[in-house]
Short mmCIF file of C-alpha atoms in Angstrom, two decimals:
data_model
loop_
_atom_site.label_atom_id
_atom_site.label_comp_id
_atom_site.label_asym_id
_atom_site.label_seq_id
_atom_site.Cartn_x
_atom_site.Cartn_y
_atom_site.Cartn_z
CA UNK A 1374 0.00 0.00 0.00
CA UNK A 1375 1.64 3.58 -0.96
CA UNK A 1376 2.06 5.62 2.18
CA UNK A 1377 0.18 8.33 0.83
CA UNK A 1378 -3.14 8.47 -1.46
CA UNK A 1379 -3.82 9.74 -4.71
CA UNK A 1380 -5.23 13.12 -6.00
CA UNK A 1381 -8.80 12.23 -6.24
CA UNK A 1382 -11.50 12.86 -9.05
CA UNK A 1383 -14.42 14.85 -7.87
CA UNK A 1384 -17.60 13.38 -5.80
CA UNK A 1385 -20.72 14.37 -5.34
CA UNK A 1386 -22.32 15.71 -1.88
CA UNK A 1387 -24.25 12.52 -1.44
CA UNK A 1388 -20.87 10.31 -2.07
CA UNK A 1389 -18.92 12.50 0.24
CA UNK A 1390 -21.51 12.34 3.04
CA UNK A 1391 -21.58 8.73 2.75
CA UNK A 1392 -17.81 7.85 2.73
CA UNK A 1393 -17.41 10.54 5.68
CA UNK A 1394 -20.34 9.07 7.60
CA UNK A 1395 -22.67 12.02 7.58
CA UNK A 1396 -25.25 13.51 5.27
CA UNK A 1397 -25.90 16.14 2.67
CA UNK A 1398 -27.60 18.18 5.39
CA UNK A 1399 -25.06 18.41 7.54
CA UNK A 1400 -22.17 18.80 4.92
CA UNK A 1401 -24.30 22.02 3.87
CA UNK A 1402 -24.55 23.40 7.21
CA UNK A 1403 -20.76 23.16 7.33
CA UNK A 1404 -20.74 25.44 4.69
CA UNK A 1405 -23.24 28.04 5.89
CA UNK A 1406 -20.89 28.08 9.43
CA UNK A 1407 -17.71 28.56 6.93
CA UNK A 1408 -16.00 25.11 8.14
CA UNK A 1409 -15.67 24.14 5.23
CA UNK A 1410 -15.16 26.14 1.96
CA UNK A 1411 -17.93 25.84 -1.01
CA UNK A 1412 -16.17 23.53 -3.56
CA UNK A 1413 -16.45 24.02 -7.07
CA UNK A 1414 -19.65 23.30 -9.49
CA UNK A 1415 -20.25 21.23 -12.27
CA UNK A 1416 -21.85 22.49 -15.52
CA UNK A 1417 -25.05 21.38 -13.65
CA UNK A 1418 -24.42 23.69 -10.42
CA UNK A 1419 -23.98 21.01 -8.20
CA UNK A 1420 -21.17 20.86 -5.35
CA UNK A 1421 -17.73 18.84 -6.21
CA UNK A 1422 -15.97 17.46 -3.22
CA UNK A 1423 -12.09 16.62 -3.89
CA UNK A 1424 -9.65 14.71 -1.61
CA UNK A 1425 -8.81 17.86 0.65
CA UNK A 1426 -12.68 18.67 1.20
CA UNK A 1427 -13.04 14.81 2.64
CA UNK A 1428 -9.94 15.13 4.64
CA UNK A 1429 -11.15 18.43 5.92
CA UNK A 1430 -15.20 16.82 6.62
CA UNK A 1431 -13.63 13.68 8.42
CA UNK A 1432 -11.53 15.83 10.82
CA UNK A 1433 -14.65 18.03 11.35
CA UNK A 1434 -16.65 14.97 12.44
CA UNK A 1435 -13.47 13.39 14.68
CA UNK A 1436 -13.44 16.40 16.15
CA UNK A 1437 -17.12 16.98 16.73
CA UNK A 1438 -17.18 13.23 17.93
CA UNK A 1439 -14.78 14.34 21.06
CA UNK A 1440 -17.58 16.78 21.90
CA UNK A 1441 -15.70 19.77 20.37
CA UNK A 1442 -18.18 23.06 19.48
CA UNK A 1443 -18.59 23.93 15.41
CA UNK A 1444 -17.60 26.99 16.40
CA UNK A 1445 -14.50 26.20 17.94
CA UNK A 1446 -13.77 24.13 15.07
CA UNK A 1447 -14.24 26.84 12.52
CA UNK A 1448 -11.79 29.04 14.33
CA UNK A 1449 -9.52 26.41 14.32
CA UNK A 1450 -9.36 25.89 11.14
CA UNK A 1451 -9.74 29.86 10.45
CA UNK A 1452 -6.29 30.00 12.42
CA UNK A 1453 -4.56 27.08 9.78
CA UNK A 1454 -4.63 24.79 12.77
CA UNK A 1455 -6.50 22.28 14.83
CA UNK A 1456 -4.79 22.79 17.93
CA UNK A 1457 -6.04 24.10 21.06
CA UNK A 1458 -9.95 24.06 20.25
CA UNK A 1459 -11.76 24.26 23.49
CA UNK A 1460 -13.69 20.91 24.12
CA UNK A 1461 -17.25 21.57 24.80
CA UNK A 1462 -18.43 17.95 26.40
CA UNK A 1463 -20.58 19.05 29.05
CA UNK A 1464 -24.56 18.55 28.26
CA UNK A 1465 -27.93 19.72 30.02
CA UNK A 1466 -29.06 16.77 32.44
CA UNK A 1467 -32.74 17.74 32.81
CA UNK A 1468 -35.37 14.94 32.98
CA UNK A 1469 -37.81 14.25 29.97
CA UNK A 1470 -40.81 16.16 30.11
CA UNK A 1471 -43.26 13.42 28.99
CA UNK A 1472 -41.33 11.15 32.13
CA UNK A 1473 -43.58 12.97 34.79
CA UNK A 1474 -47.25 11.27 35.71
CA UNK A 1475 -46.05 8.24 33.54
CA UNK A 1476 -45.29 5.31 35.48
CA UNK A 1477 -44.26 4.81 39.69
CA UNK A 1478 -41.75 7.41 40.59
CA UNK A 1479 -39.05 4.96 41.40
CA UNK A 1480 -39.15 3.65 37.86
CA UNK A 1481 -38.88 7.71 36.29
CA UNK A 1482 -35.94 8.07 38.93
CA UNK A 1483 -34.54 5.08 37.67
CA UNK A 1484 -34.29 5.71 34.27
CA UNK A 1485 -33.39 9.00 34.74
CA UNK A 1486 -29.94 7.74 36.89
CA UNK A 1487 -29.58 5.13 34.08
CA UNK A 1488 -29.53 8.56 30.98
CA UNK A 1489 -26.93 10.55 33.82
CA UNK A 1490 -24.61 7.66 33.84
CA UNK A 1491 -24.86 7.36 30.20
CA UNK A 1492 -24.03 11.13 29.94
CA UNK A 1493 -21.11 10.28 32.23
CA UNK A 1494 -19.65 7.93 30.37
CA UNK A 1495 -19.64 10.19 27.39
CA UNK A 1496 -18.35 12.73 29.11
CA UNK A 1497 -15.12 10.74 30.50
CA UNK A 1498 -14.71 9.54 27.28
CA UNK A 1499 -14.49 13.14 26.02
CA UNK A 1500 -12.67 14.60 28.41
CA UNK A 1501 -9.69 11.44 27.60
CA UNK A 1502 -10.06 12.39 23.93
CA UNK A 1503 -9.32 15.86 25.28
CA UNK A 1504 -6.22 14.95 27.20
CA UNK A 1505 -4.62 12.86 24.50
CA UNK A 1506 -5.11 15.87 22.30
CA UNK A 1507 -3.72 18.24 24.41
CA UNK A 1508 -0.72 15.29 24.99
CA UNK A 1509 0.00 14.16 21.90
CA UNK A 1510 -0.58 17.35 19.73
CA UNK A 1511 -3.87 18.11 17.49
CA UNK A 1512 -4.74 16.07 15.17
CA UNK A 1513 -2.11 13.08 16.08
CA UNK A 1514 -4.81 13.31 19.50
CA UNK A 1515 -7.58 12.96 17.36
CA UNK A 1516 -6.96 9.54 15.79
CA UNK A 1517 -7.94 6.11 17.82
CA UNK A 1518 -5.92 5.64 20.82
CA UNK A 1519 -5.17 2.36 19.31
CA UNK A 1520 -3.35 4.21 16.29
CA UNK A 1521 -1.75 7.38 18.08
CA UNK A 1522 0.21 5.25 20.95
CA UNK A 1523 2.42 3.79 18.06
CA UNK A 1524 3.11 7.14 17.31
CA UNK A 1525 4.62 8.20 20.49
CA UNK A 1526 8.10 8.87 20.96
CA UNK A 1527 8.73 9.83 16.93
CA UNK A 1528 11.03 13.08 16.47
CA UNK A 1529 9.06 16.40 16.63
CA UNK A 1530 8.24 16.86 12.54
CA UNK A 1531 9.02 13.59 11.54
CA UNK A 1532 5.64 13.14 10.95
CA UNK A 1533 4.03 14.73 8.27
CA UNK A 1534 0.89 16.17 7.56
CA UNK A 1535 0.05 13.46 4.48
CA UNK A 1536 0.85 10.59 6.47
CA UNK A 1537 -1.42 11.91 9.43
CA UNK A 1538 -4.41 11.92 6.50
CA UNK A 1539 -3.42 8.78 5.26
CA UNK A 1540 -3.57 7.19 8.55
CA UNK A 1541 -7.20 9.02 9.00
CA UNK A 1542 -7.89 7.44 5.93
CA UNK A 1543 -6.96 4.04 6.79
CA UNK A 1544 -8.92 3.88 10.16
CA UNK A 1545 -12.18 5.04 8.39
CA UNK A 1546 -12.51 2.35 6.23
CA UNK A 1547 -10.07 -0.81 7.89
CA UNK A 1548 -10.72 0.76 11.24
CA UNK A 1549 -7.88 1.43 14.21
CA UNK A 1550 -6.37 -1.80 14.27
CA UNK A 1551 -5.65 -1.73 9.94
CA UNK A 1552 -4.35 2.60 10.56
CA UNK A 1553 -2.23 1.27 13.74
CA UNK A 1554 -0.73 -1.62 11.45
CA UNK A 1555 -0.06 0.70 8.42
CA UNK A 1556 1.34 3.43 11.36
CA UNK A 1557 4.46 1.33 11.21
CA UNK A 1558 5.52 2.46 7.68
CA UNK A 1559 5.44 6.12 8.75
CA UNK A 1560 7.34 4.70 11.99
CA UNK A 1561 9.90 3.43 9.58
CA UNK A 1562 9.71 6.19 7.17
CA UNK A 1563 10.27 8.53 9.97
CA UNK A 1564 13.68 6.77 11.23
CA UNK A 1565 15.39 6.78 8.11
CA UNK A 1566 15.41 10.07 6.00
CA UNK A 1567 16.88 7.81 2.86
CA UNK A 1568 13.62 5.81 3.37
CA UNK A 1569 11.63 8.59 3.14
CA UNK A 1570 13.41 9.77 0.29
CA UNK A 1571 13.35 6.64 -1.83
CA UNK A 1572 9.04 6.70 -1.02
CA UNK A 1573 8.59 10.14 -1.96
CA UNK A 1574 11.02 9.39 -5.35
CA UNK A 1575 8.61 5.90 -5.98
CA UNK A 1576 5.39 7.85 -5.39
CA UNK A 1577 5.83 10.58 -7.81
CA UNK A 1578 6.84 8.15 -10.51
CA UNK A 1579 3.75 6.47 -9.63
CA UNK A 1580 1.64 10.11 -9.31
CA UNK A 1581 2.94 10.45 -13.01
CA UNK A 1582 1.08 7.52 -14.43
CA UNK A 1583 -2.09 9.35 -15.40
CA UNK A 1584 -4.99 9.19 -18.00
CA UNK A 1585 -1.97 10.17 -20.35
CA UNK A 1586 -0.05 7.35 -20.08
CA UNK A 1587 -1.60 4.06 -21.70
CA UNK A 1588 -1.63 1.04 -19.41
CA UNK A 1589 1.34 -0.60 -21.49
CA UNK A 1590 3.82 1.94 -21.45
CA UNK A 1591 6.98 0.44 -20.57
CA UNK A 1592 7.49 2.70 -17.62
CA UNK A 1593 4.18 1.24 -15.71
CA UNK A 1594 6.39 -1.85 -15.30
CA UNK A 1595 10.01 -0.02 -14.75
CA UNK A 1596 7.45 1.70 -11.55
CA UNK A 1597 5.84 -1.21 -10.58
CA UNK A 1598 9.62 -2.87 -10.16
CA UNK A 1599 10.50 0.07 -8.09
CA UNK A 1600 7.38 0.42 -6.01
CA UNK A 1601 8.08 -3.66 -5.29
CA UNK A 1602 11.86 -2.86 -4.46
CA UNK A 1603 10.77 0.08 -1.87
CA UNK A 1604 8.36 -2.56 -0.33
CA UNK A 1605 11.05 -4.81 -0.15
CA UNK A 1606 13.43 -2.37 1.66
CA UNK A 1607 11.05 -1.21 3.77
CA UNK A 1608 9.84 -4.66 4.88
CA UNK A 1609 13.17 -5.54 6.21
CA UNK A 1610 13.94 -2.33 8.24
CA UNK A 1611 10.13 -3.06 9.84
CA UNK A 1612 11.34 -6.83 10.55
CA UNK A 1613 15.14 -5.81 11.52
CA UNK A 1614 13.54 -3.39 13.93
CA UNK A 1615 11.07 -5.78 15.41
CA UNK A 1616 8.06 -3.72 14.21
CA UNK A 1617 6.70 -7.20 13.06
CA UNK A 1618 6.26 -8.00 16.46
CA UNK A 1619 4.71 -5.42 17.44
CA UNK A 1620 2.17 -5.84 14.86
CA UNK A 1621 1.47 -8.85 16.53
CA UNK A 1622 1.06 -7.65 20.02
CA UNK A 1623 -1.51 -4.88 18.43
CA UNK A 1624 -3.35 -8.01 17.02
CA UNK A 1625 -3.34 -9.85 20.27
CA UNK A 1626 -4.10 -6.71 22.45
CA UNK A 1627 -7.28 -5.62 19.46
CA UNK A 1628 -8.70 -9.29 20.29
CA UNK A 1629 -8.40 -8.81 23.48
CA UNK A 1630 -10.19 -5.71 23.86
CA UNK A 1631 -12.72 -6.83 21.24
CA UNK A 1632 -13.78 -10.19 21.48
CA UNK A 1633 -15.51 -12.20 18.83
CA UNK A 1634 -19.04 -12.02 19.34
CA UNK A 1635 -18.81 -9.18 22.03
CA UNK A 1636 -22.02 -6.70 21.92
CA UNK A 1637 -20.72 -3.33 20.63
CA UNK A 1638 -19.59 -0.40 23.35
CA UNK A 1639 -22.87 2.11 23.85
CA UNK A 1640 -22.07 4.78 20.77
CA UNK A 1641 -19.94 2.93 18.84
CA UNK A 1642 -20.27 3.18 14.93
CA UNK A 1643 -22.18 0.44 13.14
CA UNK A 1644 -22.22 -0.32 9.15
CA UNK A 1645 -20.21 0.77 6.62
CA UNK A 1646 -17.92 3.02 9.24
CA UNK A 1647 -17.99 0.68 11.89
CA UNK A 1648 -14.72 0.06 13.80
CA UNK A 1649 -13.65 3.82 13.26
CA UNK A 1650 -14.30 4.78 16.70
CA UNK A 1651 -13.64 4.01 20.25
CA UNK A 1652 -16.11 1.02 20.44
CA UNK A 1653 -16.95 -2.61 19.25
CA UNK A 1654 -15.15 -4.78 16.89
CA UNK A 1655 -15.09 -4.00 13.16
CA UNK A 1656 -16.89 -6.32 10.77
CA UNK A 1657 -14.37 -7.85 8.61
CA UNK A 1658 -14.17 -6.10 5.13
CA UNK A 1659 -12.13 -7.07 1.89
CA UNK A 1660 -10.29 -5.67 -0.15
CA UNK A 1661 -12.40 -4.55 -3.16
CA UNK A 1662 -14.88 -3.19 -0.79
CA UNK A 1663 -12.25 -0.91 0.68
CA UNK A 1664 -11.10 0.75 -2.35
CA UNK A 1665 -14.30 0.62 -3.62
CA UNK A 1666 -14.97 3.33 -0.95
CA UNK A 1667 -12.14 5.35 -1.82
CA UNK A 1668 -13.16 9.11 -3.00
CA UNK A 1669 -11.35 8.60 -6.13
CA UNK A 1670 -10.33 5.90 -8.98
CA UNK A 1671 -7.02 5.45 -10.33
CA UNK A 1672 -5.97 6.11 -14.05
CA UNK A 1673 -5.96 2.92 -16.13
CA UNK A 1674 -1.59 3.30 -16.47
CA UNK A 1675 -1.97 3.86 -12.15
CA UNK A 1676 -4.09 0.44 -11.96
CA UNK A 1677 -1.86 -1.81 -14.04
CA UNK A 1678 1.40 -0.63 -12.02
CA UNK A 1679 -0.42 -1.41 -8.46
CA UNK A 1680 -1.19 -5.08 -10.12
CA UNK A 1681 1.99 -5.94 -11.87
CA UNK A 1682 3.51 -4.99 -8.09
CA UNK A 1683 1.35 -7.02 -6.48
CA UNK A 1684 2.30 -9.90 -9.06
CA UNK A 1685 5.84 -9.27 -7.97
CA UNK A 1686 5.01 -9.23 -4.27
CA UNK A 1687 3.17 -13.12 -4.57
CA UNK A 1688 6.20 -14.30 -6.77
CA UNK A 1689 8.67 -12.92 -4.34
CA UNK A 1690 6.58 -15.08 -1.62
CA UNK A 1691 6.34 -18.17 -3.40
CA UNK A 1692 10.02 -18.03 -3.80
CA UNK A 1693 10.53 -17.51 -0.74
CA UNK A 1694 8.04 -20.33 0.71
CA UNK A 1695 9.57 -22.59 -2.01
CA UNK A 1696 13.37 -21.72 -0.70
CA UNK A 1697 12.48 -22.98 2.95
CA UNK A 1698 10.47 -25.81 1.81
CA UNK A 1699 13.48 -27.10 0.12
CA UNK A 1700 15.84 -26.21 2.81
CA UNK A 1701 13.46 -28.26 5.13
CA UNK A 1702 13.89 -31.62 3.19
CA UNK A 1703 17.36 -31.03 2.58
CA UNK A 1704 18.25 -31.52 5.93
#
């Protein structure tokens, strides 16, 4: 998987809201509170949403998830920064209207303690979300728990902007475990400056295969050969570094936390989104329905390079699996 993602084609409002997890509705009251810009029009005066209006709509809804004001979002984003926007998590407590003359008292006083705990639990949650913000720095703060701990401890600007969106990316749609997994890479990336040098060089090769570049061209290949070597290399400064094991340990501490079969925390995400937030375990989802929820589609020259790699990727293991299969009955 490339570290970052591709300039996107344009969406529609009612494709945005639904990758984002939202709807039109709210998307246009974004706009009339200026959080997020109006985006351009096609010939038929309908809104086009590109990759930096999705980044910008799922940051909105992290951030108005940990119980942060619209307001205080716009001026965040008015000041070119998420940082420091006041969290707003408390919430009126009053008791339902229609609750009184319904019912014996004890059972209105009962379900009223049982909507004030609920309301405390949300409110503890926020207030954590809060504190890793404040801890970890904006919008590092603002991804899962399960994905910003692997971040700790990285150089201060190591990590850049595009592979903070990437990794929002990734836990939308393969959830916190898949975005703490793929954390690794920047982990990596961020350690060795000729790394990061090598994957910026692959993935403007690859940014260069576009709608003018026929899916035969002999330079799809030459890229898909280098994208496969930068996999390679990469691979085995994540194994010589013992980030394999810790992928493990996330695996076995995810299961642990969310068991098979285990009801869902109270808030937590179902459908299409589901796994993106603090609660319950994420329905398993393959491949082609992941990128199929991708905000944009790759040129035909861009498709054919990310198969031939693959091709070299399953070779390269069948090799390999080959190689100690042999070495096995040799002895």
């Amino acid at each position: 998987m490339s570290t970052s993602f591709i300039p996107p084609r344009q969406v529609a409002i009612g494709d945005a809201a639904s990758f984002v997890g939202t709807t039109p509705r709210a998307i246009r009251h974004y706009h009339s509170l200026g959080l997020l810009p109006e985006p351009e029009r096609d010939g038929g005066g309908r809104r086009r949403y590109d990759y930096d209006d999705m980044i910008r709509l799922l940051w909105i809804r992290k951030m108005t998830d940990a119980g942060i004001a619209l307001g205080d979002i716009r001026d965040a984003f008015a000041g070119s920064s998420v940082d420091g926007p006041a969290a707003h998590g408390a919430a009126g407590a009053g008791a339902s209207d229609r609750a009184a003359g319904q019912g014996d008292v004890a059972d209105v006083l009962e379900q009223l303690e049982a909507t004030l705990e609920a309301k405390e639990a949300e409110l503890q949650r926020q207030r954590a979300a809060v504190r890793r913000m404040r801890a970890l720095g904006s919008r590092t703060g603002l991804l899962d728990e399960f994905v910003s701990q692997r971040l700790t401890g990285l150089p201060e600007g190591s990590l850049r902007q595009d592979d903070l969106d990437a990794l929002l990316v990734t836990e939308r749609i393969f959830g916190p475990l898949g975005a703490a997994v793929q954390a690794g890479r920047f982990v990596a990336l961020a350690t060795r400056p000729e790394l990061r040098a090598e994957s910026d060089r692959v993935e403007a090769a690859e940014a260069a295969l576009d709608d003018t570049v026929a899916a035969d061209d002999p330079r799809v290949a030459e890229v898909a050969a280098e994208r496969h070597a930068f996999e390679e290399a990469l691979l085995a400064v994540i194994e010589e570094s013992g980030q394999d094991s810790e992928d493990d340990a996330l695996v076995a501490a995810w299961d642990e936390l969310h068991p098979e079969g285990a009801d869902p925390e109270p808030g937590a995400e179902t459908g299409a989104g589901a796994g993106s937030g603090s609660g319950g375990r994420r329905r398993s989802r393959s491949l082609a329905d992941a990128v199929g929820m991708m905000p944009y589609d790759f040129s035909p020259a861009r498709a054919r390079c990310l198969e031939l790699a693959l091709e070299l990727s399953l070779a390269g293991a069948v090799d390999e699996s080959s190689a100690t299969a042999g070495a096995h009955l040799a002895r």
